[in-house]
Coordinates of C-alpha atoms in Angstrom, one line a residue:
M1 CA -78.0 2.1 -23.0
E2 CA -78.5 5.2 -20.9
L3 CA -75.2 5.9 -19.3
T4 CA -73.2 8.8 -18.0
T5 CA -70.3 10.0 -20.2
A6 CA -67.8 8.5 -17.7
R7 CA -69.6 5.1 -17.5
A8 CA -69.8 5.0 -21.3
L9 CA -66.1 5.8 -21.6
V10 CA -65.0 3.1 -19.1
A11 CA -67.3 0.5 -20.7
W12 CA -65.7 1.4 -24.1
L13 CA -62.2 1.1 -22.7
I14 CA -62.9 -2.4 -21.4
A15 CA -64.4 -3.6 -24.7
Q16 CA -61.3 -2.7 -26.8
R17 CA -58.9 -5.6 -27.5
S18 CA -55.5 -5.8 -29.2
E19 CA -53.2 -8.4 -30.7
S20 CA -49.8 -8.7 -29.1
I21 CA -46.7 -9.0 -31.3
D22 CA -46.7 -12.8 -30.8
G23 CA -50.4 -13.0 -31.8
R24 CA -52.1 -13.3 -28.4
E25 CA -55.4 -11.4 -27.8
V26 CA -54.8 -8.8 -25.0
P27 CA -56.6 -5.8 -23.6
L28 CA -55.9 -2.7 -25.7
F29 CA -56.2 -0.6 -22.5
P30 CA -54.9 -3.0 -19.8
T31 CA -54.6 -0.5 -17.0
V32 CA -55.5 2.9 -15.7
F33 CA -53.3 5.2 -13.6
A34 CA -55.3 7.7 -11.5
I35 CA -54.9 10.5 -9.0
F36 CA -58.4 11.7 -8.1
G37 CA -59.3 15.3 -7.4
H38 CA -62.4 17.4 -7.7
G39 CA -62.2 17.3 -11.5
N40 CA -62.5 13.5 -11.9
V41 CA -63.2 11.7 -8.5
L42 CA -67.0 11.5 -8.7
G43 CA -67.5 11.2 -12.4
L44 CA -64.8 9.1 -13.9
G45 CA -63.6 7.9 -10.5
T46 CA -67.0 6.4 -9.7
A47 CA -67.2 4.7 -13.1
L48 CA -63.8 3.2 -12.7
Q49 CA -64.6 1.9 -9.2
E50 CA -67.8 0.2 -10.5
R51 CA -65.7 -1.7 -13.1
A52 CA -62.5 -2.2 -11.1
A53 CA -62.6 -6.0 -11.5
E54 CA -62.4 -5.6 -15.3
I55 CA -59.8 -2.8 -15.6
P56 CA -57.3 -2.4 -12.9
V57 CA -56.7 1.1 -11.5
W58 CA -53.3 2.0 -9.9
R59 CA -52.6 5.1 -7.9
G60 CA -49.3 7.0 -8.4
Q61 CA -47.8 9.8 -6.4
T62 CA -47.4 12.3 -9.2
E63 CA -49.4 12.8 -12.4
Q64 CA -46.2 13.1 -14.4
G65 CA -44.9 9.9 -12.9
M66 CA -48.1 8.0 -13.7
A67 CA -48.1 9.2 -17.3
L68 CA -44.5 8.3 -17.7
A69 CA -45.3 4.8 -16.3
A70 CA -48.0 4.5 -19.0
V71 CA -45.4 5.5 -21.6
G72 CA -43.0 2.8 -20.3
Y73 CA -45.9 0.3 -20.5
A74 CA -46.6 1.1 -24.1
K75 CA -42.9 0.8 -25.0
A76 CA -42.5 -2.6 -23.2
T77 CA -45.5 -4.0 -25.2
D78 CA -44.1 -2.7 -28.5
R79 CA -47.0 -0.3 -28.8
R80 CA -49.6 -3.1 -28.7
Q81 CA -51.2 -1.9 -25.5
V82 CA -52.0 1.6 -24.2
G83 CA -51.9 3.0 -20.7
V84 CA -54.7 5.3 -19.6
V85 CA -54.0 8.2 -17.1
T86 CA -56.6 10.4 -15.5
S87 CA -56.1 13.5 -13.3
S88 CA -58.1 16.4 -11.8
I89 CA -58.1 19.8 -13.3
G90 CA -55.5 22.5 -13.0
P91 CA -52.1 21.4 -11.6
G92 CA -52.9 17.7 -11.8
A93 CA -53.6 18.0 -15.5
L94 CA -50.6 20.2 -16.3
N95 CA -48.3 17.8 -14.5
M96 CA -48.9 15.3 -17.4
V97 CA -47.8 17.7 -20.2
T98 CA -44.2 16.6 -20.0
A99 CA -45.1 12.9 -20.2
A100 CA -47.3 13.7 -23.2
A101 CA -44.2 15.2 -24.9
V102 CA -42.2 12.1 -24.1
A103 CA -44.9 10.0 -25.8
H104 CA -45.1 12.4 -28.7
A105 CA -41.4 12.6 -29.4
N106 CA -41.0 8.8 -29.1
R107 CA -44.1 7.9 -31.2
L108 CA -45.6 6.0 -28.3
P109 CA -49.4 5.6 -27.7
L110 CA -50.8 7.2 -24.5
L111 CA -54.4 8.1 -23.5
L112 CA -54.7 11.1 -21.2
L113 CA -58.1 11.9 -19.5
P114 CA -57.6 15.2 -17.6
G115 CA -60.6 16.7 -15.8
D116 CA -61.7 20.1 -17.0
T117 CA -63.7 23.0 -15.8
F118 CA -67.5 23.1 -16.0
V119 CA -69.1 23.6 -19.5
G120 CA -72.0 25.3 -17.7
R121 CA -69.7 27.9 -16.2
A122 CA -72.2 28.7 -13.4
S123 CA -69.5 28.2 -10.7
D124 CA -66.7 30.1 -12.6
P125 CA -64.0 30.5 -11.5
V126 CA -63.8 27.1 -9.9
L127 CA -61.0 25.9 -7.7
Q128 CA -57.8 25.5 -9.8
Q129 CA -59.2 27.2 -12.8
V130 CA -56.9 29.6 -14.7
E131 CA -59.0 32.2 -16.5
H132 CA -58.0 33.4 -19.9
F133 CA -59.0 37.1 -20.1
G134 CA -59.8 37.0 -23.9
D135 CA -61.1 33.4 -24.3
P136 CA -63.5 31.9 -21.8
T137 CA -63.4 28.5 -23.7
A138 CA -59.6 28.2 -23.0
T139 CA -58.5 26.1 -20.0
V140 CA -55.1 24.8 -18.9
N141 CA -55.8 21.6 -20.8
D142 CA -55.2 23.5 -24.0
A143 CA -51.6 23.2 -23.1
F144 CA -51.9 19.6 -24.3
R145 CA -52.6 20.6 -27.9
P146 CA -48.9 21.0 -29.0
V147 CA -47.9 17.6 -27.4
S148 CA -51.0 15.6 -28.5
R149 CA -51.5 13.7 -31.8
Y150 CA -55.2 14.1 -31.2
F151 CA -57.0 16.4 -28.8
D152 CA -60.7 16.8 -28.0
R153 CA -62.7 18.4 -25.3
I154 CA -65.9 16.5 -24.7
T155 CA -68.7 19.1 -24.1
R156 CA -71.6 16.8 -24.8
P157 CA -71.9 13.0 -24.0
G158 CA -72.9 12.1 -27.6
Q159 CA -69.6 13.5 -28.9
L160 CA -67.9 10.3 -27.8
L161 CA -69.5 8.6 -30.8
A162 CA -67.6 10.7 -33.2
T163 CA -64.3 11.1 -31.3
L164 CA -63.7 7.5 -30.1
P165 CA -63.0 6.1 -33.6
Q166 CA -60.5 8.9 -34.1
V167 CA -58.9 8.0 -30.7
L168 CA -58.5 4.4 -31.9
R169 CA -57.1 5.6 -35.3
V170 CA -54.2 7.4 -33.6
L171 CA -53.5 4.9 -30.9
T172 CA -53.3 1.9 -33.2
D173 CA -51.9 3.3 -36.4
P174 CA -48.1 3.1 -36.5
S175 CA -47.9 6.1 -38.8
E176 CA -50.0 8.2 -36.5
T177 CA -49.4 7.0 -33.0
G178 CA -48.7 9.2 -30.1
P179 CA -50.6 10.8 -27.1
V180 CA -54.3 11.4 -27.3
T181 CA -55.9 13.8 -24.9
L182 CA -59.6 13.8 -24.1
A183 CA -60.4 16.7 -21.8
L184 CA -63.4 15.8 -19.6
P185 CA -65.4 18.7 -18.0
Q186 CA -66.7 17.8 -14.6
D187 CA -70.4 18.4 -15.4
V188 CA -70.2 16.5 -18.7
Q189 CA -68.7 13.4 -17.0
V190 CA -72.0 12.8 -15.1
E191 CA -74.4 13.8 -17.9
T192 CA -76.4 10.9 -19.4
F193 CA -77.0 9.9 -23.0
D194 CA -78.6 7.0 -24.8
F195 CA -75.5 5.3 -26.2
P196 CA -75.9 2.5 -28.8
E197 CA -75.1 -0.9 -27.4
T198 CA -72.8 -1.6 -30.4
L199 CA -70.3 0.9 -29.0
F200 CA -69.5 -1.6 -26.2
E201 CA -69.1 -4.8 -28.2
P202 CA -65.6 -6.3 -27.8
T203 CA -63.5 -5.5 -30.7
V204 CA -59.9 -6.7 -31.6
H205 CA -57.7 -4.0 -33.1
R206 CA -54.8 -5.4 -35.1
I207 CA -51.9 -3.1 -35.9
P208 CA -52.0 -2.5 -39.7
R209 CA -49.0 -3.4 -41.9
P210 CA -49.3 -1.1 -44.9
R211 CA -47.5 -2.3 -48.0
A212 CA -45.3 0.1 -50.0
D213 CA -46.2 1.5 -53.4
I214 CA -44.7 -0.7 -56.1
R215 CA -43.2 2.3 -57.8
E216 CA -41.4 3.4 -54.6
L217 CA -40.1 -0.1 -54.2
D218 CA -38.8 -0.2 -57.8
E219 CA -37.0 3.1 -57.4
A220 CA -35.4 2.0 -54.1
S221 CA -34.3 -1.3 -55.6
A222 CA -32.8 0.4 -58.6
L223 CA -30.9 2.8 -56.4
L224 CA -29.6 -0.1 -54.2
R225 CA -28.3 -1.9 -57.3
T226 CA -26.0 1.1 -57.9
S227 CA -24.4 0.8 -54.5
R228 CA -21.1 -0.8 -53.7
R229 CA -20.9 0.5 -50.1
P230 CA -24.5 0.3 -48.7
L231 CA -25.3 0.7 -45.0
L232 CA -28.5 -0.6 -43.3
V233 CA -29.7 1.5 -40.4
L234 CA -32.3 0.0 -38.1
G235 CA -34.5 2.1 -35.9
G236 CA -37.3 1.7 -33.4
G237 CA -39.9 1.0 -36.1
V238 CA -38.1 -2.3 -36.9
R239 CA -38.7 -3.3 -33.3
Y240 CA -42.4 -2.3 -33.3
S241 CA -43.0 -4.1 -36.6
G242 CA -41.3 -7.2 -35.4
A243 CA -39.0 -6.9 -38.5
A244 CA -35.6 -7.6 -37.0
T245 CA -35.4 -11.1 -38.6
A246 CA -36.4 -9.7 -42.0
A247 CA -33.9 -6.9 -41.7
I248 CA -31.0 -9.2 -40.8
E249 CA -31.9 -11.6 -43.6
L250 CA -31.9 -8.7 -46.1
A251 CA -28.5 -7.7 -44.9
R252 CA -27.2 -11.3 -45.1
R253 CA -28.5 -11.9 -48.6
H254 CA -26.8 -8.8 -50.0
G255 CA -23.8 -8.4 -47.7
I256 CA -25.0 -5.1 -46.2
P257 CA -23.4 -3.9 -42.9
I258 CA -25.9 -3.1 -40.2
A259 CA -26.0 -0.2 -37.8
E260 CA -28.6 0.6 -35.1
T261 CA -30.1 3.8 -33.8
T262 CA -30.9 4.4 -30.1
A263 CA -34.5 3.2 -30.4
G264 CA -33.4 0.2 -32.5
R265 CA -30.6 -0.9 -30.1
A266 CA -30.3 -4.6 -29.3
L267 CA -32.1 -5.8 -32.4
V268 CA -29.0 -7.4 -33.8
P269 CA -26.8 -9.9 -32.0
H270 CA -23.5 -8.3 -31.2
D271 CA -21.4 -11.1 -32.7
H272 CA -23.2 -11.0 -36.1
P273 CA -20.6 -10.6 -38.8
L274 CA -22.5 -7.8 -40.4
Y275 CA -23.1 -5.8 -37.3
A276 CA -21.1 -2.5 -37.4
G277 CA -22.4 -1.2 -34.0
P278 CA -24.7 1.7 -33.0
L279 CA -24.7 4.9 -35.0
G280 CA -24.2 8.5 -34.0
V281 CA -23.1 10.6 -31.0
T282 CA -23.8 7.9 -28.4
G283 CA -22.9 5.2 -30.8
S284 CA -19.7 3.7 -32.0
E285 CA -16.7 4.8 -34.0
S286 CA -17.1 1.6 -36.1
A287 CA -20.6 2.4 -37.3
N288 CA -19.8 6.1 -37.7
T289 CA -16.7 5.3 -39.9
L290 CA -18.9 3.1 -42.2
A291 CA -21.6 5.8 -42.3
A292 CA -19.0 8.4 -43.5
E293 CA -18.0 6.1 -46.4
A294 CA -21.3 4.6 -47.4
D295 CA -22.6 5.5 -50.8
V296 CA -26.2 4.5 -50.1
V297 CA -27.9 4.4 -46.7
L298 CA -31.1 2.4 -46.2
A299 CA -32.7 3.7 -43.0
V300 CA -35.6 1.6 -41.7
G301 CA -38.0 2.7 -39.0
T302 CA -36.1 5.8 -37.9
R303 CA -36.6 9.6 -37.7
L304 CA -32.8 10.0 -38.1
Q305 CA -32.7 12.2 -35.0
D306 CA -29.6 14.4 -34.4
F307 CA -27.9 12.0 -32.0
T308 CA -28.2 9.3 -34.7
T309 CA -26.8 11.4 -37.5
A310 CA -24.3 13.4 -35.4
S311 CA -26.4 16.5 -36.3
W312 CA -26.2 15.4 -40.0
S313 CA -22.5 15.3 -40.1
V314 CA -22.0 11.5 -40.0
F315 CA -22.7 10.8 -43.7
A316 CA -20.7 11.6 -46.8
E317 CA -21.6 14.6 -48.8
D318 CA -22.7 12.5 -51.8
V319 CA -24.5 9.8 -50.0
R320 CA -27.9 8.6 -51.3
L321 CA -30.6 8.1 -48.7
I322 CA -33.5 5.6 -48.9
T323 CA -36.0 5.6 -46.0
V324 CA -38.6 2.9 -45.1
N325 CA -41.2 4.2 -42.7
T326 CA -44.9 3.8 -42.0
A327 CA -45.1 7.6 -41.6
R328 CA -44.6 9.6 -44.7
F329 CA -43.8 12.6 -42.5
D330 CA -40.6 10.8 -41.4
A331 CA -39.9 9.1 -44.7
V332 CA -39.6 12.2 -46.8
K333 CA -37.1 14.1 -44.5
H334 CA -33.9 15.4 -45.9
G335 CA -34.7 14.6 -49.5
A336 CA -34.7 10.9 -49.0
L337 CA -36.2 8.4 -51.5
A338 CA -39.2 7.5 -49.4
V339 CA -40.7 4.0 -49.3
V340 CA -43.8 4.2 -47.1
G341 CA -44.7 1.0 -45.5
D342 CA -44.4 -1.4 -42.6
A343 CA -40.9 -2.7 -42.2
A344 CA -41.8 -6.4 -41.9
A345 CA -44.0 -6.2 -45.0
T346 CA -41.7 -4.0 -47.0
L347 CA -38.2 -5.4 -46.5
P348 CA -38.7 -8.8 -48.2
E349 CA -39.9 -6.8 -51.2
L350 CA -36.9 -4.5 -51.2
S351 CA -34.4 -7.2 -52.2
P352 CA -32.9 -6.8 -55.7
P353 CA -32.1 -10.3 -56.9
G354 CA -28.5 -10.9 -57.9
W355 CA -27.1 -7.8 -56.3
T356 CA -24.5 -7.8 -53.5
A357 CA -22.3 -5.2 -51.9
D358 CA -18.5 -5.1 -52.5
P359 CA -17.1 -8.1 -50.5
D360 CA -14.4 -6.0 -49.0
W361 CA -17.0 -3.5 -47.8
T362 CA -19.0 -6.3 -46.3
S363 CA -16.1 -7.7 -44.3
R364 CA -15.1 -4.3 -43.0
A365 CA -18.0 -4.2 -40.6
A366 CA -16.6 -7.0 -38.4
R367 CA -13.1 -5.6 -38.5
L368 CA -14.2 -2.1 -37.5
R369 CA -16.5 -3.4 -34.8
A370 CA -13.7 -5.5 -33.3
A371 CA -11.6 -2.4 -32.9
W372 CA -14.5 -0.7 -31.2
D373 CA -15.0 -3.7 -29.0
A374 CA -11.3 -3.5 -27.9
R375 CA -11.9 0.1 -26.8
I376 CA -15.0 -0.8 -24.9
D377 CA -13.2 -3.7 -23.3
A378 CA -10.5 -1.3 -22.0
L379 CA -13.2 1.0 -20.6
R380 CA -15.1 -1.9 -19.0
A381 CA -12.0 -3.7 -17.6
P382 CA -12.2 -4.3 -13.8
A383 CA -10.0 -1.9 -11.8
T384 CA -9.7 -0.6 -8.3
G385 CA -11.1 2.7 -7.3
T386 CA -14.6 4.2 -7.9
P387 CA -16.5 2.3 -10.7
T388 CA -17.1 4.0 -14.0
Y389 CA -20.4 4.0 -15.9
A390 CA -18.9 1.6 -18.4
Q391 CA -17.9 -0.9 -15.7
V392 CA -21.4 -0.7 -14.1
V393 CA -23.0 -1.4 -17.5
R394 CA -20.7 -4.4 -18.0
V395 CA -21.9 -6.0 -14.8
V396 CA -25.5 -5.5 -15.7
N397 CA -24.9 -6.8 -19.2
E398 CA -23.1 -9.9 -18.0
L399 CA -25.6 -10.8 -15.3
S400 CA -28.8 -10.1 -17.4
E401 CA -30.7 -13.1 -18.7
S402 CA -32.8 -13.8 -21.7
G403 CA -36.2 -12.1 -21.5
D404 CA -34.8 -9.3 -19.3
Y405 CA -35.4 -5.6 -20.0
V406 CA -32.9 -2.8 -19.5
M407 CA -33.7 0.9 -19.7
T408 CA -32.4 4.4 -19.1
A409 CA -33.1 7.9 -20.2
A410 CA -31.2 11.1 -19.5
G411 CA -27.6 12.0 -18.7
G412 CA -24.5 10.0 -19.5
L413 CA -26.0 6.5 -19.2
P414 CA -27.6 6.5 -22.6
G415 CA -24.2 6.8 -24.1
E416 CA -22.9 3.9 -22.1
L417 CA -25.8 1.6 -22.8
V418 CA -26.1 2.5 -26.5
G419 CA -22.4 2.5 -27.1
G420 CA -21.2 -0.4 -25.0
W421 CA -24.0 -2.9 -24.6
R422 CA -23.4 -6.4 -26.0
A423 CA -26.6 -7.9 -27.3
T424 CA -27.1 -11.7 -27.7
G425 CA -29.8 -13.6 -29.5
G426 CA -31.9 -13.8 -26.3
S427 CA -30.6 -10.4 -25.1
P428 CA -32.7 -8.1 -23.0
C429 CA -34.9 -5.6 -24.9
M430 CA -33.7 -2.1 -24.4
D431 CA -35.6 1.2 -23.8
V432 CA -33.3 4.2 -24.0
E433 CA -35.7 7.2 -23.8
Y434 CA -33.6 9.6 -25.9
G435 CA -36.3 11.0 -28.0
F436 CA -37.2 13.5 -25.3
S437 CA -34.4 12.5 -22.8
C438 CA -36.7 13.0 -19.9
M439 CA -35.1 12.9 -16.5
G440 CA -37.2 10.9 -14.1
Y441 CA -38.5 8.5 -16.8
E442 CA -36.0 5.9 -15.6
L443 CA -38.0 5.1 -12.4
A444 CA -41.6 5.8 -13.5
G445 CA -41.1 4.1 -16.9
A446 CA -39.6 1.1 -15.1
W447 CA -42.8 0.8 -13.0
G448 CA -44.8 0.7 -16.2
A449 CA -42.4 -1.7 -17.9
A450 CA -42.5 -4.0 -14.9
M451 CA -46.3 -4.1 -15.0
A452 CA -46.3 -5.0 -18.7
R453 CA -43.6 -7.7 -18.7
A454 CA -44.6 -10.8 -16.8
D455 CA -41.4 -12.6 -17.8
G456 CA -37.9 -11.4 -17.2
L457 CA -36.6 -8.7 -15.0
V458 CA -36.6 -5.0 -15.6
T459 CA -33.4 -3.1 -14.7
T460 CA -33.3 0.6 -15.0
L461 CA -30.1 2.7 -14.7
L462 CA -30.1 6.3 -13.7
G463 CA -27.9 9.0 -12.2
D464 CA -28.4 10.8 -8.9
G465 CA -29.8 13.9 -10.8
S466 CA -32.6 11.9 -12.3
Y467 CA -33.3 10.2 -9.0
L468 CA -33.7 13.5 -7.2
M469 CA -35.8 15.0 -9.9
A470 CA -38.5 12.3 -9.9
N471 CA -38.4 9.4 -7.4
S472 CA -41.9 9.1 -6.0
E473 CA -43.0 6.3 -8.3
L474 CA -40.6 4.0 -6.5
F475 CA -43.1 4.0 -3.7
S476 CA -45.9 3.5 -6.2
A477 CA -44.2 0.4 -7.5
A478 CA -43.3 -0.9 -4.0
F479 CA -46.9 -0.3 -2.8
A480 CA -48.5 -1.9 -5.8
G481 CA -46.1 -4.9 -5.8
H482 CA -44.3 -4.5 -9.1
P483 CA -40.6 -5.4 -8.8
F484 CA -37.7 -4.2 -10.8
V485 CA -34.0 -3.3 -10.1
A486 CA -32.9 0.4 -10.1
V487 CA -29.2 1.0 -10.3
V488 CA -28.6 4.6 -9.0
C489 CA -25.2 5.9 -10.0
D490 CA -24.2 8.6 -7.5
N491 CA -21.6 11.0 -8.9
D492 CA -22.6 14.3 -7.2
G493 CA -24.4 16.2 -9.8
Y494 CA -25.2 16.6 -13.5
A495 CA -22.0 15.0 -14.8
V496 CA -22.9 14.8 -18.5
I497 CA -23.8 18.5 -18.7
A498 CA -20.6 19.4 -16.8
R499 CA -18.7 17.4 -19.4
L500 CA -20.4 19.4 -22.2
Q501 CA -19.8 22.7 -20.4
E502 CA -16.2 22.2 -19.6
G503 CA -15.4 20.3 -22.8
Q504 CA -16.3 23.3 -24.9
G505 CA -14.2 25.6 -22.8
G506 CA -16.8 26.8 -20.3
T507 CA -16.2 27.2 -16.6
A508 CA -17.5 24.6 -14.2
F509 CA -20.7 26.1 -13.0
N510 CA -23.9 24.9 -11.4
N511 CA -23.7 21.2 -12.4
F512 CA -21.6 19.3 -9.9
F513 CA -22.6 20.1 -6.3
T514 CA -19.1 21.4 -5.7
D515 CA -19.8 24.1 -8.4
C516 CA -23.2 25.1 -7.1
R517 CA -23.9 28.0 -4.8
T518 CA -24.5 27.2 -1.1
E519 CA -24.3 29.0 2.2
H520 CA -22.8 25.9 3.9
T521 CA -19.1 25.3 4.3
D522 CA -19.9 21.6 4.5
P523 CA -23.1 21.0 2.6
P524 CA -25.3 17.9 3.2
R525 CA -25.2 14.9 1.0
V526 CA -28.2 12.8 0.0
D527 CA -28.5 9.4 1.6
F528 CA -30.0 7.7 -1.4
A529 CA -30.0 4.3 0.3
A530 CA -32.0 5.6 3.3
H531 CA -34.4 7.4 1.0
A532 CA -35.1 4.5 -1.2
R533 CA -35.6 2.3 1.9
A534 CA -38.1 4.8 3.2
L535 CA -40.0 4.5 0.0
G536 CA -40.5 0.7 0.6
C537 CA -37.6 -0.6 -1.5
T538 CA -35.0 -3.3 -0.8
V539 CA -31.7 -1.5 -0.9
F540 CA -28.1 -2.5 -1.5
T541 CA -25.0 -0.2 -1.7
A542 CA -21.6 -0.4 -3.3
S543 CA -18.5 1.8 -3.6
A544 CA -16.2 -0.6 -5.5
L545 CA -16.7 -2.7 -8.6
D546 CA -16.7 -6.1 -6.9
E547 CA -19.1 -4.8 -4.3
F548 CA -21.4 -3.7 -7.1
R549 CA -21.4 -7.0 -8.8
D550 CA -22.4 -8.7 -5.6
A551 CA -25.0 -6.0 -4.8
Y552 CA -26.6 -6.2 -8.3
A553 CA -26.7 -10.0 -8.1
R554 CA -28.4 -9.8 -4.7
A555 CA -30.8 -7.1 -5.9
R556 CA -31.9 -9.3 -8.8
A557 CA -32.7 -12.1 -6.4
A558 CA -34.5 -9.7 -4.0
A559 CA -36.7 -8.1 -6.7
V560 CA -39.7 -10.3 -6.1
S561 CA -42.6 -8.1 -4.9
R562 CA -41.1 -4.7 -4.8
P563 CA -38.2 -2.7 -6.4
A564 CA -34.7 -3.4 -5.3
V565 CA -32.4 -0.4 -5.5
V566 CA -28.6 -0.5 -5.8
V567 CA -26.8 2.7 -4.9
V568 CA -23.3 2.8 -6.3
R569 CA -20.7 5.5 -6.2
T570 CA -19.4 6.2 -9.7
D571 CA -16.6 8.2 -11.3
P572 CA -18.0 11.3 -13.1
R573 CA -15.0 11.9 -15.3
V574 CA -14.8 8.7 -17.4
W575 CA -17.0 8.3 -20.4
T576 CA -17.5 6.3 -23.6
E577 CA -16.9 8.6 -26.6
S578 CA -17.8 7.8 -30.2
G579 CA -15.9 10.8 -31.6
A580 CA -19.0 12.1 -33.4
W581 CA -19.8 15.8 -33.5
W582 CA -23.0 17.2 -32.0
E583 CA -24.4 20.6 -32.7
V584 CA -24.7 22.7 -29.5
G585 CA -24.5 26.4 -29.7
V586 CA -21.0 27.4 -28.5
P587 CA -20.1 31.1 -27.9
Q588 CA -17.3 32.2 -30.2
H589 CA -14.9 33.1 -27.4
L590 CA -14.9 29.6 -25.9
S591 CA -12.3 27.1 -27.1
G592 CA -15.1 24.9 -28.5
G593 CA -16.2 27.7 -30.8
T594 CA -13.7 26.7 -33.5
E595 CA -14.9 23.1 -33.6
Y596 CA -18.5 24.3 -33.6
R597 CA -17.9 26.4 -36.7
A598 CA -16.0 23.6 -38.4
G599 CA -18.9 21.2 -37.7
K600 CA -21.4 23.6 -39.1
R601 CA -19.4 23.8 -42.4
D602 CA -19.6 20.0 -42.7
Q603 CA -23.2 19.7 -41.8
L604 CA -25.5 18.3 -44.5
R605 CA -28.8 20.1 -45.0
Y606 CA -30.4 18.1 -47.8
L607 CA -29.5 14.7 -49.2
R608 CA -30.2 13.2 -52.6
G609 CA -32.4 10.2 -52.6
R610 CA -33.1 9.9 -56.3

């Protein structure tokens, strides 16, 4: 079939199918986000317009916002579907680099198709071209290389035949997945080539479930048998594998307390007797206490990021570490005994018969979590005055329904959702983007999640700082007709960084608006309600807790064809604290310097798996 590069690429996207986590056949590439410019409007843009009935195209307001929406889409479908994003060259392309980093850090699939300068170079330098004095082949799209799992620049149409199988490999392999960037020069997009018809045959791609090596399983089982105080840590890989039931059954059979990471949050019902709580800096004192006493930690589907491990200070010095992960890169970290395989396929085989943990250890999980629950209950208790984050989260938690989806990203809200959420058997799935902690993901990602989830309601929580940083995709969602609820907590600045700054002995500076430089004696405030209303959203406001409960309930009912935004004043000085240490460089002369040096002395650098 003689086609242009752009037409061939679009036809190939349409032909690719996937299998959802519940076994349904769905499009692998269900949607395209596009802002057109001179780098993609006539080539790829024309090809997409011609097939618009087969692959929907949505226009965002910023390239970064669109790409973050695609990331949110992939997360909401448990990595079974991939959003596609195209931009023009130059600034349009570079606007997507941050979103690529979000996908890379969180191991989420994303396909980026930035326009590129002419291969022929006859018009150089073209509009928006940045010339490299020593390398004429370099363009701004080379900035994607560090944040792409796979990068290619298509300089001849026939190169698609070699690169598209590699694109599929990365996007559908749980051990490899992440962002893929295909830079598309303007002239190559419209060049023709005689493509084989087989390239466009519908193909279903099933996420592989690699089995673990039997010797690795034997070693891990032998190590588990030696444990009296084991701890099971569940990460995002358990969610993507659909392995929560298998993990809970493993814990039940052997009496192993369970902790969750940020990405694994809400996998375990809160009232399960083996549930110890979330682990780490934004986690719970209950799980952190067990982690400090555990003799063997079985970590499944997690990178063990610093917020999970309290910068590697949460475990005992003599702990033994077993990791189960599809990616050997993650499994071998910190000297762990690595078991490389899919969680759902591996956990049933990692079950030493006849072995159980010490019964006193097993029962401790519920007692410790009950104490943590009492602390959270006190923080969440209704009171007069300006609501706290914990009180806001409680309302969302209590009014959410089975099938709902709750999300946040940067600032203080991840600590409140991770540390204080009470999951039920039909609890909302949770997306806390704390792999890259990208301010602005909360709204753009919610747009993508709302597109992906036909059932249930998406609620996203964010602070005023994130809202001001990236809010334009509220209009995209309102215009496109994709409803969700956005809870905007207005506390006059970057409260979580102010807490970090002042808590370590620093002087309040440049975080709260009251500490920022201004030439005004009475500086203006943002009217978030008016702004969100101007972007096409239904808006509710609250300044007290009972007002917020009513406003959130009304917003849920109103979120039918567009986002509903609830703006609530919140207290910036009350937080949920797990008590865990986190490594942040503190100058020696500040009061936090002593704690910093003490934490460094307790920090583990390398554990013993075998």
